[in-house]
Amino acid sequence: MERKTLSAHEISKYDYCPYQWYYERLYGRKELRRLYVERNTRLHLEDSLASEFRKGEKYHRRSFLLLKFKRMLWKLVVLLFAAAAVAGYLWMSHGGVV
């Protein structure tokens, strides 16, 4: 038996896009998704959802590698500064300029 009332979520969806709300109510979300995939396969189109997901993965992988590089560079700078400080101390205390 089909419901006679609308939920707040359905009203919000209708407000966003009446056509999407209508077709989803008429055919159901599962059937619309099946038709969407079928159409994309027939037209040799890439699934935009999967495409966006892959773009996001690529972006986050690149960002993570950049973050690792920055951390490694920062550690190297601190290590070089510490080595220079120790070398300067040893040079001054063991025969350097007094």
JSON list of N, CA, C and O in Angstrom, two decimals, residues 3 6-22 24 29:
[
{"chain": "A", "resi": 3, "resn": "ARG", "atom": "N", "xyz": [1.94, 5.09, 0.57]},
{"chain": "A", "resi": 3, "resn": "ARG", "atom": "CA", "xyz": [1.66, 6.11, 1.59]},
{"chain": "A", "resi": 3, "resn": "ARG", "atom": "C", "xyz": [0.94, 7.30, 0.97]},
{"chain": "A", "resi": 3, "resn": "ARG", "atom": "O", "xyz": [1.18, 7.65, -0.18]},
{"chain": "A", "resi": 6, "resn": "LEU", "atom": "N", "xyz": [3.55, 12.82, 2.98]},
{"chain": "A", "resi": 6, "resn": "LEU", "atom": "CA", "xyz": [4.94, 13.11, 2.61]},
{"chain": "A", "resi": 6, "resn": "LEU", "atom": "C", "xyz": [5.73, 13.38, 3.88]},
{"chain": "A", "resi": 6, "resn": "LEU", "atom": "O", "xyz": [5.25, 14.02, 4.81]},
{"chain": "A", "resi": 7, "resn": "SER", "atom": "N", "xyz": [6.98, 12.93, 3.87]},
{"chain": "A", "resi": 7, "resn": "SER", "atom": "CA", "xyz": [7.87, 13.22, 5.00]},
{"chain": "A", "resi": 7, "resn": "SER", "atom": "C", "xyz": [8.54, 14.57, 4.78]},
{"chain": "A", "resi": 7, "resn": "SER", "atom": "O", "xyz": [8.52, 15.12, 3.66]},
{"chain": "A", "resi": 8, "resn": "ALA", "atom": "N", "xyz": [9.15, 15.09, 5.83]},
{"chain": "A", "resi": 8, "resn": "ALA", "atom": "CA", "xyz": [9.87, 16.35, 5.70]},
{"chain": "A", "resi": 8, "resn": "ALA", "atom": "C", "xyz": [11.03, 16.21, 4.72]},
{"chain": "A", "resi": 8, "resn": "ALA", "atom": "O", "xyz": [11.35, 17.13, 3.96]},
{"chain": "A", "resi": 9, "resn": "HIS", "atom": "N", "xyz": [11.64, 15.04, 4.71]},
{"chain": "A", "resi": 9, "resn": "HIS", "atom": "CA", "xyz": [12.75, 14.78, 3.79]},
{"chain": "A", "resi": 9, "resn": "HIS", "atom": "C", "xyz": [12.26, 14.84, 2.34]},
{"chain": "A", "resi": 9, "resn": "HIS", "atom": "O", "xyz": [12.93, 15.41, 1.47]},
{"chain": "A", "resi": 10, "resn": "GLU", "atom": "N", "xyz": [11.09, 14.26, 2.07]},
{"chain": "A", "resi": 10, "resn": "GLU", "atom": "CA", "xyz": [10.54, 14.30, 0.71]},
{"chain": "A", "resi": 10, "resn": "GLU", "atom": "C", "xyz": [10.20, 15.72, 0.30]},
{"chain": "A", "resi": 10, "resn": "GLU", "atom": "O", "xyz": [10.41, 16.11, -0.85]},
{"chain": "A", "resi": 11, "resn": "ILE", "atom": "N", "xyz": [9.68, 16.51, 1.21]},
{"chain": "A", "resi": 11, "resn": "ILE", "atom": "CA", "xyz": [9.36, 17.91, 0.90]},
{"chain": "A", "resi": 11, "resn": "ILE", "atom": "C", "xyz": [10.64, 18.66, 0.58]},
{"chain": "A", "resi": 11, "resn": "ILE", "atom": "O", "xyz": [10.69, 19.46, -0.37]},
{"chain": "A", "resi": 12, "resn": "SER", "atom": "N", "xyz": [11.69, 18.39, 1.34]},
{"chain": "A", "resi": 12, "resn": "SER", "atom": "CA", "xyz": [12.98, 19.02, 1.09]},
{"chain": "A", "resi": 12, "resn": "SER", "atom": "C", "xyz": [13.51, 18.61, -0.29]},
{"chain": "A", "resi": 12, "resn": "SER", "atom": "O", "xyz": [14.04, 19.45, -1.03]},
{"chain": "A", "resi": 13, "resn": "LYS", "atom": "N", "xyz": [13.39, 17.33, -0.65]},
{"chain": "A", "resi": 13, "resn": "LYS", "atom": "CA", "xyz": [13.83, 16.87, -1.96]},
{"chain": "A", "resi": 13, "resn": "LYS", "atom": "C", "xyz": [13.01, 17.52, -3.07]},
{"chain": "A", "resi": 13, "resn": "LYS", "atom": "O", "xyz": [13.54, 17.89, -4.11]},
{"chain": "A", "resi": 14, "resn": "TYR", "atom": "N", "xyz": [11.71, 17.65, -2.85]},
{"chain": "A", "resi": 14, "resn": "TYR", "atom": "CA", "xyz": [10.84, 18.28, -3.84]},
{"chain": "A", "resi": 14, "resn": "TYR", "atom": "C", "xyz": [11.25, 19.75, -4.03]},
{"chain": "A", "resi": 14, "resn": "TYR", "atom": "O", "xyz": [11.29, 20.25, -5.16]},
{"chain": "A", "resi": 15, "resn": "ASP", "atom": "N", "xyz": [11.55, 20.41, -2.93]},
{"chain": "A", "resi": 15, "resn": "ASP", "atom": "CA", "xyz": [11.96, 21.80, -3.00]},
{"chain": "A", "resi": 15, "resn": "ASP", "atom": "C", "xyz": [13.26, 21.94, -3.79]},
{"chain": "A", "resi": 15, "resn": "ASP", "atom": "O", "xyz": [13.45, 22.89, -4.54]},
{"chain": "A", "resi": 16, "resn": "TYR", "atom": "N", "xyz": [14.17, 20.99, -3.61]},
{"chain": "A", "resi": 16, "resn": "TYR", "atom": "CA", "xyz": [15.46, 21.02, -4.31]},
{"chain": "A", "resi": 16, "resn": "TYR", "atom": "C", "xyz": [15.28, 20.75, -5.80]},
{"chain": "A", "resi": 16, "resn": "TYR", "atom": "O", "xyz": [15.81, 21.47, -6.64]},
{"chain": "A", "resi": 17, "resn": "CYS", "atom": "N", "xyz": [14.53, 19.68, -6.13]},
{"chain": "A", "resi": 17, "resn": "CYS", "atom": "CA", "xyz": [14.32, 19.34, -7.55]},
{"chain": "A", "resi": 17, "resn": "CYS", "atom": "C", "xyz": [13.03, 18.54, -7.68]},
{"chain": "A", "resi": 17, "resn": "CYS", "atom": "O", "xyz": [12.99, 17.34, -7.40]},
{"chain": "A", "resi": 18, "resn": "PRO", "atom": "N", "xyz": [11.94, 19.19, -8.12]},
{"chain": "A", "resi": 18, "resn": "PRO", "atom": "CA", "xyz": [10.66, 18.49, -8.25]},
{"chain": "A", "resi": 18, "resn": "PRO", "atom": "C", "xyz": [10.71, 17.29, -9.20]},
{"chain": "A", "resi": 18, "resn": "PRO", "atom": "O", "xyz": [10.06, 16.28, -8.95]},
{"chain": "A", "resi": 19, "resn": "TYR", "atom": "N", "xyz": [11.50, 17.39, -10.27]},
{"chain": "A", "resi": 19, "resn": "TYR", "atom": "CA", "xyz": [11.59, 16.27, -11.22]},
{"chain": "A", "resi": 19, "resn": "TYR", "atom": "C", "xyz": [12.23, 15.05, -10.57]},
{"chain": "A", "resi": 19, "resn": "TYR", "atom": "O", "xyz": [11.76, 13.94, -10.74]},
{"chain": "A", "resi": 20, "resn": "GLN", "atom": "N", "xyz": [13.32, 15.27, -9.86]},
{"chain": "A", "resi": 20, "resn": "GLN", "atom": "CA", "xyz": [13.99, 14.16, -9.19]},
{"chain": "A", "resi": 20, "resn": "GLN", "atom": "C", "xyz": [13.04, 13.50, -8.18]},
{"chain": "A", "resi": 20, "resn": "GLN", "atom": "O", "xyz": [12.93, 12.29, -8.11]},
{"chain": "A", "resi": 21, "resn": "TRP", "atom": "N", "xyz": [12.34, 14.32, -7.42]},
{"chain": "A", "resi": 21, "resn": "TRP", "atom": "CA", "xyz": [11.40, 13.80, -6.42]},
{"chain": "A", "resi": 21, "resn": "TRP", "atom": "C", "xyz": [10.31, 12.96, -7.12]},
{"chain": "A", "resi": 21, "resn": "TRP", "atom": "O", "xyz": [10.00, 11.86, -6.69]},
{"chain": "A", "resi": 22, "resn": "TYR", "atom": "N", "xyz": [9.76, 13.50, -8.22]},
{"chain": "A", "resi": 22, "resn": "TYR", "atom": "CA", "xyz": [8.68, 12.81, -8.92]},
{"chain": "A", "resi": 22, "resn": "TYR", "atom": "C", "xyz": [9.14, 11.46, -9.46]},
{"chain": "A", "resi": 22, "resn": "TYR", "atom": "O", "xyz": [8.48, 10.45, -9.25]},
{"chain": "A", "resi": 24, "resn": "GLU", "atom": "N", "xyz": [11.72, 9.66, -8.62]},
{"chain": "A", "resi": 24, "resn": "GLU", "atom": "CA", "xyz": [12.08, 8.74, -7.55]},
{"chain": "A", "resi": 24, "resn": "GLU", "atom": "C", "xyz": [10.84, 8.14, -6.90]},
{"chain": "A", "resi": 24, "resn": "GLU", "atom": "O", "xyz": [10.81, 6.96, -6.57]},
{"chain": "A", "resi": 29, "resn": "ARG", "atom": "N", "xyz": [14.16, 4.60, -6.11]},
{"chain": "A", "resi": 29, "resn": "ARG", "atom": "CA", "xyz": [15.58, 4.96, -6.22]},
{"chain": "A", "resi": 29, "resn": "ARG", "atom": "C", "xyz": [16.41, 3.83, -6.85]},
{"chain": "A", "resi": 29, "resn": "ARG", "atom": "O", "xyz": [17.29, 4.07, -7.66]}
]
